[in-house]
Short mmCIF file of C-alpha atoms in Angstrom, two decimals:
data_model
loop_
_atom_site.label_atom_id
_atom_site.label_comp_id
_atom_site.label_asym_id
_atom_site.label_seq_id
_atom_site.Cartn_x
_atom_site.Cartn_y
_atom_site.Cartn_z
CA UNK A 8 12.40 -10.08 41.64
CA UNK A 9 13.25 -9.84 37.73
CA UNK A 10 10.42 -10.86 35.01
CA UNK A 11 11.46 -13.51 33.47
CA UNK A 12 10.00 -14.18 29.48
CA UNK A 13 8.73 -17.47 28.13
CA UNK A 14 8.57 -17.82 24.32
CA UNK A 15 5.94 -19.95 23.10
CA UNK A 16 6.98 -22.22 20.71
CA UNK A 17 3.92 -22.23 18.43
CA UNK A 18 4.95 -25.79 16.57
CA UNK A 19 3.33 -27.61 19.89
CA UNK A 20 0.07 -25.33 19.59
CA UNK A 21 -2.15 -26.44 16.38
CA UNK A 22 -4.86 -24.44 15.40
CA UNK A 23 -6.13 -21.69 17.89
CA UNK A 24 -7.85 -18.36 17.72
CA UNK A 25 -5.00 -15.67 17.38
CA UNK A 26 -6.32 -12.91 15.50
CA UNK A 27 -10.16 -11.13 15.49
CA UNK A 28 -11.61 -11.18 11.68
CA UNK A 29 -14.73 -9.68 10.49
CA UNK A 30 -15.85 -9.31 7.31
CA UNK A 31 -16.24 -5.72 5.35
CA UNK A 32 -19.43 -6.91 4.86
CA UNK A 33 -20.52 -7.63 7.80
CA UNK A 34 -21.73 -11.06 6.88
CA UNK A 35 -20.85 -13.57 9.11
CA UNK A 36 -18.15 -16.02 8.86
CA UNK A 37 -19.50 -19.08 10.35
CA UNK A 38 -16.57 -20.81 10.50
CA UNK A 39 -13.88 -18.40 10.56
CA UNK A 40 -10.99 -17.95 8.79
CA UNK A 41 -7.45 -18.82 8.57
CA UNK A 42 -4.95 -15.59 8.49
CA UNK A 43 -1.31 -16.13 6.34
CA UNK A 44 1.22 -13.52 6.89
CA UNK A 45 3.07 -12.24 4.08
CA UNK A 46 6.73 -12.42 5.83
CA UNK A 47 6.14 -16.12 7.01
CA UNK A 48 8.01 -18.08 4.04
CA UNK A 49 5.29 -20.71 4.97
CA UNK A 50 2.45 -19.14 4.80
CA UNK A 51 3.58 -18.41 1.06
CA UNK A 52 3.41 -21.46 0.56
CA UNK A 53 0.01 -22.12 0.82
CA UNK A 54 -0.57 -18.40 -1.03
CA UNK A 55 1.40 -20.03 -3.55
CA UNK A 56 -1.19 -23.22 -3.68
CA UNK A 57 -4.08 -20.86 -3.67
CA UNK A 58 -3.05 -18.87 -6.37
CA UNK A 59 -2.92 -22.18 -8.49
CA UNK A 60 -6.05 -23.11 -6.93
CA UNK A 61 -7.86 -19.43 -7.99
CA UNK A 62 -6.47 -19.91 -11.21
CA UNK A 63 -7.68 -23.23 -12.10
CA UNK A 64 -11.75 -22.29 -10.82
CA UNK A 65 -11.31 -18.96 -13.80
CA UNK A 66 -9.75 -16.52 -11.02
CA UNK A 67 -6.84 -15.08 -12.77
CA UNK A 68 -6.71 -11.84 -11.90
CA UNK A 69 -6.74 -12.26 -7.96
CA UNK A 70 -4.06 -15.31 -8.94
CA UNK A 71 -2.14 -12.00 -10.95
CA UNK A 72 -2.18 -10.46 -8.13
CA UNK A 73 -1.09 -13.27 -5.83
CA UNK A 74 1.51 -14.15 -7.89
CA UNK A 75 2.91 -10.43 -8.34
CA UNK A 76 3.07 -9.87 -4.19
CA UNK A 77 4.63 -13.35 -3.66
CA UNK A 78 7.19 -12.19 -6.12
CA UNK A 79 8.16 -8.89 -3.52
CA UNK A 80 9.79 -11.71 -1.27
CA UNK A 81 12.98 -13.63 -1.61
CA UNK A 82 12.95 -17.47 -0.98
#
């Protein structure tokens, strides 16, 4: 009897829990968060939208900084 492996294709799944956040805080986050991996060339895409988003509400330096590590990947 082998084992056989299933990939999950995650495009069927929406939004679910897959990772455990807490704050450094330790404030609560009420309702939760959304986690964006730096190698997914999606999930730069909405980094890319925050940074403008930072920018625009006077944030410049986290934008910077944004800006400067979406730059360490290749499109």
């Amino acid at each position: 009897m082998g084992v056989q492996l299933v990939m999950s294709d995650s495009r069927n799944k929406g939004l679910y829990g897959k990772y455990h956040v807490e704050r450094n805080d330790g404030k609560p986050l009420n309702d939760g968060c959304i986690v964006l991996e730096w190698g997914d060339a999606n999930a730069r895409k909405g980094i890319e939208a925050f940074a403008r988003a930072v920018r625009e509400d006077g944030y410049g330096s986290l934008a910077d900084d944004l800006g400067k590590k979406l730059a360490t990947y290749t499109r």
